[in-house]
Amino acid sequence: MSLPGKMLLIDDDLAFCQVLARLLQRRGISVQARHDAASALAALEDFAAEGIVLDLKLGADNGLLLIRDLLARRPQARIVLATGYASIATAVDAMRRGAWNYLPKPFDIDALTQAFESAPETPPPEPPSDPPSLRRQGWEHMQRVLAECGGNVSAAARVLGVDRRTLQRRLAKRPVRERPG
C-alpha cells in the first residue's frame, strides 16, 4: 500500500503544511490542510480523508486529545501523529488513543509513506538493552502529565507539585539525550 489518496494535514505550522501538501499533491494525492482542532473536525464533514497527519501541538489544542474525535468522524482513517517533541510516552499514548502510527519531525516523504504502510499489529520493537536514564524518564513523565492535562501548563505544574515557571523552563529545554557509555 502507498499513501492514502485523500489526506488531511492538521498542523499549526503553515509553512510545514504548504510544503507537505505540495509534495503530496505531486504524487496525485488530494490534500486539505487545517491549523486547529475545530476547523479540522469541520473539514471531515465534507472531506473523506483516508489518512490524517496530525501534529501533537496545535497552538492551544493538543493533538493527542483530538485523535478520538477524528476517529469518531472517520473511523477508517489512518492517523499518523507527527511531532517535534518525540518521546516514548507520547508515542504509546497516541497508539492507545487510536493513532495508526507515530512519526518524529522532521521527516521526509519516504518516512511518511512508511508510517502509513506499517501495520499496527506488528509486534512492538524489543525494549532497549540499556533503559533510559532517570533524567530522561523524568522528562517523558512531564510530557505525559502535560498531555493528560490537555496542554495546560498550570494544571500540569499542580499535578507534578512544581512551580509553573519551573515547569515551563524544563519543558522549553530539548529532551534529555543519553550519552554513549
PDB file of C-alpha atoms in Angstrom:
ATOM      1  CA  MET A   1       0.000   0.000   0.000  1.00  0.00           C
ATOM      2  CA  SER A   2       1.154   3.519  -0.647  1.00  0.00           C
ATOM      3  CA  LEU A   3      -0.031   6.803   0.799  1.00  0.00           C
ATOM      4  CA  PRO A   4      -3.811   7.280   1.142  1.00  0.00           C
ATOM      5  CA  GLY A   5      -5.495   9.035  -1.810  1.00  0.00           C
ATOM      6  CA  LYS A   6      -7.084  11.742   0.360  1.00  0.00           C
ATOM      7  CA  MET A   7      -5.124  13.271   3.205  1.00  0.00           C
ATOM      8  CA  LEU A   8      -5.920  15.844   5.854  1.00  0.00           C
ATOM      9  CA  LEU A   9      -2.947  17.706   7.332  1.00  0.00           C
ATOM     10  CA  ILE A  10      -3.538  19.161  10.795  1.00  0.00           C
ATOM     11  CA  ASP A  11      -0.638  21.335  11.909  1.00  0.00           C
ATOM     12  CA  ASP A  12      -0.376  24.919  13.171  1.00  0.00           C
ATOM     13  CA  ASP A  13       2.862  25.417  11.200  1.00  0.00           C
ATOM     14  CA  LEU A  14       1.556  26.921   7.942  1.00  0.00           C
ATOM     15  CA  ALA A  15       4.878  26.631   6.089  1.00  0.00           C
ATOM     16  CA  PHE A  16       5.194  22.938   7.011  1.00  0.00           C
ATOM     17  CA  CYS A  17       1.640  22.293   5.769  1.00  0.00           C
ATOM     18  CA  GLN A  18       2.280  24.081   2.477  1.00  0.00           C
ATOM     19  CA  VAL A  19       5.473  22.158   1.764  1.00  0.00           C
ATOM     20  CA  LEU A  20       3.988  18.783   2.722  1.00  0.00           C
ATOM     21  CA  ALA A  21       0.766  19.471   0.794  1.00  0.00           C
ATOM     22  CA  ARG A  22       2.782  20.334  -2.316  1.00  0.00           C
ATOM     23  CA  LEU A  23       4.833  17.131  -2.030  1.00  0.00           C
ATOM     24  CA  LEU A  24       1.692  15.023  -1.602  1.00  0.00           C
ATOM     25  CA  GLN A  25      -0.162  16.733  -4.452  1.00  0.00           C
ATOM     26  CA  ARG A  26       2.772  15.983  -6.770  1.00  0.00           C
ATOM     27  CA  ARG A  27       2.101  12.320  -6.016  1.00  0.00           C
ATOM     28  CA  GLY A  28      -1.549  12.726  -7.053  1.00  0.00           C
ATOM     29  CA  ILE A  29      -2.961  12.865  -3.522  1.00  0.00           C
ATOM     30  CA  SER A  30      -5.903  15.120  -2.716  1.00  0.00           C
ATOM     31  CA  VAL A  31      -4.870  17.235   0.289  1.00  0.00           C
ATOM     32  CA  GLN A  32      -6.547  19.645   2.666  1.00  0.00           C
ATOM     33  CA  ALA A  33      -4.718  21.432   5.476  1.00  0.00           C
ATOM     34  CA  ARG A  34      -6.190  22.753   8.719  1.00  0.00           C
ATOM     35  CA  HIS A  35      -4.406  24.569  11.503  1.00  0.00           C
ATOM     36  CA  ASP A  36      -6.594  23.984  14.581  1.00  0.00           C
ATOM     37  CA  ALA A  37      -8.860  21.304  16.057  1.00  0.00           C
ATOM     38  CA  ALA A  38     -12.209  22.938  15.281  1.00  0.00           C
ATOM     39  CA  SER A  39     -11.531  23.527  11.588  1.00  0.00           C
ATOM     40  CA  ALA A  40     -10.010  20.029  11.232  1.00  0.00           C
ATOM     41  CA  LEU A  41     -13.134  18.378  12.646  1.00  0.00           C
ATOM     42  CA  ALA A  42     -15.333  20.556  10.437  1.00  0.00           C
ATOM     43  CA  ALA A  43     -13.289  19.622   7.347  1.00  0.00           C
ATOM     44  CA  LEU A  44     -14.084  15.942   7.849  1.00  0.00           C
ATOM     45  CA  GLU A  45     -17.772  16.664   7.309  1.00  0.00           C
ATOM     46  CA  ASP A  46     -17.109  17.280   3.595  1.00  0.00           C
ATOM     47  CA  PHE A  47     -13.668  15.781   3.004  1.00  0.00           C
ATOM     48  CA  ALA A  48     -13.494  11.984   3.292  1.00  0.00           C
ATOM     49  CA  ALA A  49      -9.864  11.756   4.376  1.00  0.00           C
ATOM     50  CA  GLU A  50      -8.340   8.294   4.279  1.00  0.00           C
ATOM     51  CA  GLY A  51      -5.174   9.461   6.019  1.00  0.00           C
ATOM     52  CA  ILE A  52      -4.561  12.174   8.587  1.00  0.00           C
ATOM     53  CA  VAL A  53      -1.216  13.692   9.568  1.00  0.00           C
ATOM     54  CA  LEU A  54      -1.785  15.212  12.999  1.00  0.00           C
ATOM     55  CA  ASP A  55       0.646  17.430  14.900  1.00  0.00           C
ATOM     56  CA  LEU A  56       0.982  16.870  18.646  1.00  0.00           C
ATOM     57  CA  LYS A  57       0.990  20.590  19.462  1.00  0.00           C
ATOM     58  CA  LEU A  58      -1.658  22.665  17.697  1.00  0.00           C
ATOM     59  CA  GLY A  59      -1.256  26.026  19.355  1.00  0.00           C
ATOM     60  CA  ALA A  60      -3.781  25.910  22.200  1.00  0.00           C
ATOM     61  CA  ASP A  61      -5.035  22.456  21.129  1.00  0.00           C
ATOM     62  CA  ASN A  62      -3.469  19.082  21.865  1.00  0.00           C
ATOM     63  CA  GLY A  63      -3.228  16.540  19.045  1.00  0.00           C
ATOM     64  CA  LEU A  64      -3.462  13.577  21.423  1.00  0.00           C
ATOM     65  CA  LEU A  65      -6.844  14.761  22.662  1.00  0.00           C
ATOM     66  CA  LEU A  66      -8.063  15.182  19.092  1.00  0.00           C
ATOM     67  CA  ILE A  67      -7.445  11.585  17.968  1.00  0.00           C
ATOM     68  CA  ARG A  68     -10.704  10.126  19.326  1.00  0.00           C
ATOM     69  CA  ASP A  69     -12.838  12.917  17.831  1.00  0.00           C
ATOM     70  CA  LEU A  70     -11.194  12.438  14.438  1.00  0.00           C
ATOM     71  CA  LEU A  71     -11.791   8.686  14.557  1.00  0.00           C
ATOM     72  CA  ALA A  72     -15.395   9.242  15.607  1.00  0.00           C
ATOM     73  CA  ARG A  73     -15.938  11.172  12.354  1.00  0.00           C
ATOM     74  CA  ARG A  74     -13.705   8.983  10.117  1.00  0.00           C
ATOM     75  CA  PRO A  75     -13.253   5.574  11.820  1.00  0.00           C
ATOM     76  CA  GLN A  76     -11.481   4.037   8.816  1.00  0.00           C
ATOM     77  CA  ALA A  77      -8.920   6.868   8.508  1.00  0.00           C
ATOM     78  CA  ARG A  78      -5.331   6.167   9.450  1.00  0.00           C
ATOM     79  CA  ILE A  79      -3.900   8.811  11.751  1.00  0.00           C
ATOM     80  CA  VAL A  80      -0.162   9.407  11.952  1.00  0.00           C
ATOM     81  CA  LEU A  81       0.785  11.634  14.873  1.00  0.00           C
ATOM     82  CA  ALA A  82       3.771  13.785  13.911  1.00  0.00           C
ATOM     83  CA  THR A  83       5.744  15.770  16.444  1.00  0.00           C
ATOM     84  CA  GLY A  84       8.964  17.604  17.022  1.00  0.00           C
ATOM     85  CA  TYR A  85       8.670  16.649  20.716  1.00  0.00           C
ATOM     86  CA  ALA A  86       9.088  12.906  20.270  1.00  0.00           C
ATOM     87  CA  SER A  87       9.056  10.703  23.353  1.00  0.00           C
ATOM     88  CA  ILE A  88       8.197   7.122  24.121  1.00  0.00           C
ATOM     89  CA  ALA A  89       5.399   8.268  26.414  1.00  0.00           C
ATOM     90  CA  THR A  90       3.606  10.283  23.738  1.00  0.00           C
ATOM     91  CA  ALA A  91       4.088   7.511  21.157  1.00  0.00           C
ATOM     92  CA  VAL A  92       2.479   4.954  23.461  1.00  0.00           C
ATOM     93  CA  ASP A  93      -0.305   7.372  24.400  1.00  0.00           C
ATOM     94  CA  ALA A  94      -1.028   8.142  20.730  1.00  0.00           C
ATOM     95  CA  MET A  95      -1.293   4.450  19.844  1.00  0.00           C
ATOM     96  CA  ARG A  96      -3.574   3.774  22.821  1.00  0.00           C
ATOM     97  CA  ARG A  97      -5.860   6.571  21.698  1.00  0.00           C
ATOM     98  CA  GLY A  98      -6.155   5.049  18.219  1.00  0.00           C
ATOM     99  CA  ALA A  99      -3.372   6.553  16.116  1.00  0.00           C
ATOM    100  CA  TRP A 100      -2.152   4.295  13.323  1.00  0.00           C
ATOM    101  CA  ASN A 101       1.472   5.320  13.763  1.00  0.00           C
ATOM    102  CA  TYR A 102       3.802   7.914  15.250  1.00  0.00           C
ATOM    103  CA  LEU A 103       6.391   9.947  13.357  1.00  0.00           C
ATOM    104  CA  PRO A 104       9.042  12.270  14.836  1.00  0.00           C
ATOM    105  CA  LYS A 105       9.686  15.541  12.985  1.00  0.00           C
ATOM    106  CA  PRO A 106      11.453  16.400  10.815  1.00  0.00           C
ATOM    107  CA  PHE A 107      10.583  13.625   8.387  1.00  0.00           C
ATOM    108  CA  ASP A 108      10.716  13.128   4.652  1.00  0.00           C
ATOM    109  CA  ILE A 109       8.021  11.853   2.297  1.00  0.00           C
ATOM    110  CA  ASP A 110       9.502   8.329   2.360  1.00  0.00           C
ATOM    111  CA  ALA A 111       9.242   8.184   6.166  1.00  0.00           C
ATOM    112  CA  LEU A 112       5.625   9.377   5.916  1.00  0.00           C
ATOM    113  CA  THR A 113       4.855   6.702   3.328  1.00  0.00           C
ATOM    114  CA  GLN A 114       6.408   4.076   5.574  1.00  0.00           C
ATOM    115  CA  ALA A 115       4.400   5.341   8.580  1.00  0.00           C
ATOM    116  CA  PHE A 116       1.149   4.822   6.673  1.00  0.00           C
ATOM    117  CA  GLU A 117       2.239   1.406   5.380  1.00  0.00           C
ATOM    118  CA  SER A 118       3.356  -0.275   8.592  1.00  0.00           C
ATOM    119  CA  ALA A 119       0.569  -2.259  10.191  1.00  0.00           C
ATOM    120  CA  PRO A 120      -0.254  -1.595  13.845  1.00  0.00           C
ATOM    121  CA  GLU A 121      -0.493  -5.312  14.594  1.00  0.00           C
ATOM    122  CA  THR A 122       3.227  -5.764  14.015  1.00  0.00           C
ATOM    123  CA  PRO A 123       4.892  -6.549  17.325  1.00  0.00           C
ATOM    124  CA  PRO A 124       6.475  -3.582  19.052  1.00  0.00           C
ATOM    125  CA  PRO A 125      10.252  -3.372  18.856  1.00  0.00           C
ATOM    126  CA  GLU A 126      12.234  -5.037  21.601  1.00  0.00           C
ATOM    127  CA  PRO A 127      12.953  -2.698  24.513  1.00  0.00           C
ATOM    128  CA  PRO A 128      16.474  -1.293  24.547  1.00  0.00           C
ATOM    129  CA  SER A 129      19.048  -3.367  26.384  1.00  0.00           C
ATOM    130  CA  ASP A 130      20.010  -0.283  28.384  1.00  0.00           C
ATOM    131  CA  PRO A 131      16.970   1.528  29.828  1.00  0.00           C
ATOM    132  CA  PRO A 132      16.670   5.319  29.608  1.00  0.00           C
ATOM    133  CA  SER A 133      18.262   7.392  32.348  1.00  0.00           C
ATOM    134  CA  LEU A 134      16.297   8.717  35.275  1.00  0.00           C
ATOM    135  CA  ARG A 135      16.583  12.257  33.829  1.00  0.00           C
ATOM    136  CA  ARG A 136      15.124  11.057  30.510  1.00  0.00           C
ATOM    137  CA  GLN A 137      12.293   9.234  32.282  1.00  0.00           C
ATOM    138  CA  GLY A 138      11.557  12.411  34.258  1.00  0.00           C
ATOM    139  CA  TRP A 139      11.356  14.449  31.042  1.00  0.00           C
ATOM    140  CA  GLU A 140       8.980  11.898  29.487  1.00  0.00           C
ATOM    141  CA  HIS A 141       6.855  11.910  32.644  1.00  0.00           C
ATOM    142  CA  MET A 142       6.500  15.714  32.421  1.00  0.00           C
ATOM    143  CA  GLN A 143       5.389  15.371  28.771  1.00  0.00           C
ATOM    144  CA  ARG A 144       2.832  12.680  29.679  1.00  0.00           C
ATOM    145  CA  VAL A 145       1.364  14.728  32.560  1.00  0.00           C
ATOM    146  CA  LEU A 146       1.203  17.802  30.310  1.00  0.00           C
ATOM    147  CA  ALA A 147      -0.674  15.784  27.667  1.00  0.00           C
ATOM    148  CA  GLU A 148      -3.078  14.422  30.292  1.00  0.00           C
ATOM    149  CA  CYS A 149      -3.760  17.997  31.400  1.00  0.00           C
ATOM    150  CA  GLY A 150      -4.673  18.974  27.841  1.00  0.00           C
ATOM    151  CA  GLY A 151      -1.531  21.060  27.395  1.00  0.00           C
ATOM    152  CA  ASN A 152      -2.382  23.271  30.396  1.00  0.00           C
ATOM    153  CA  VAL A 153       0.993  24.071  31.986  1.00  0.00           C
ATOM    154  CA  SER A 154      -0.526  25.436  35.214  1.00  0.00           C
ATOM    155  CA  ALA A 155      -2.597  22.282  35.760  1.00  0.00           C
ATOM    156  CA  ALA A 156       0.389  20.053  34.941  1.00  0.00           C
ATOM    157  CA  ALA A 157       2.559  22.006  37.394  1.00  0.00           C
ATOM    158  CA  ARG A 158      -0.040  21.448  40.138  1.00  0.00           C
ATOM    159  CA  VAL A 159      -0.140  17.705  39.391  1.00  0.00           C
ATOM    160  CA  LEU A 160       3.663  17.485  39.378  1.00  0.00           C
ATOM    161  CA  GLY A 161       3.992  19.636  42.500  1.00  0.00           C
ATOM    162  CA  VAL A 162       6.312  22.210  40.922  1.00  0.00           C
ATOM    163  CA  ASP A 163       6.112  25.920  40.220  1.00  0.00           C
ATOM    164  CA  ARG A 164       4.530  26.767  36.847  1.00  0.00           C
ATOM    165  CA  ARG A 165       7.551  28.802  35.722  1.00  0.00           C
ATOM    166  CA  THR A 166       9.907  25.985  36.680  1.00  0.00           C
ATOM    167  CA  LEU A 167       7.859  23.556  34.595  1.00  0.00           C
ATOM    168  CA  GLN A 168       7.808  25.986  31.659  1.00  0.00           C
ATOM    169  CA  ARG A 169      11.621  26.262  31.788  1.00  0.00           C
ATOM    170  CA  ARG A 170      12.009  22.490  31.928  1.00  0.00           C
ATOM    171  CA  LEU A 171       9.577  21.980  29.047  1.00  0.00           C
ATOM    172  CA  ALA A 172      11.373  24.585  26.920  1.00  0.00           C
ATOM    173  CA  LYS A 173      14.572  22.545  27.108  1.00  0.00           C
ATOM    174  CA  ARG A 174      15.249  19.898  24.500  1.00  0.00           C
ATOM    175  CA  PRO A 175      14.679  16.312  25.569  1.00  0.00           C
ATOM    176  CA  VAL A 176      17.431  14.767  27.646  1.00  0.00           C
ATOM    177  CA  ARG A 177      19.822  12.928  25.352  1.00  0.00           C
ATOM    178  CA  GLU A 178      21.520   9.783  26.503  1.00  0.00           C
ATOM    179  CA  ARG A 179      25.319   9.910  26.496  1.00  0.00           C
ATOM    180  CA  PRO A 180      27.123   6.984  24.905  1.00  0.00           C
ATOM    181  CA  GLY A 181      28.743   4.748  27.567  1.00  0.00           C
TER     182      GLY A 181
END
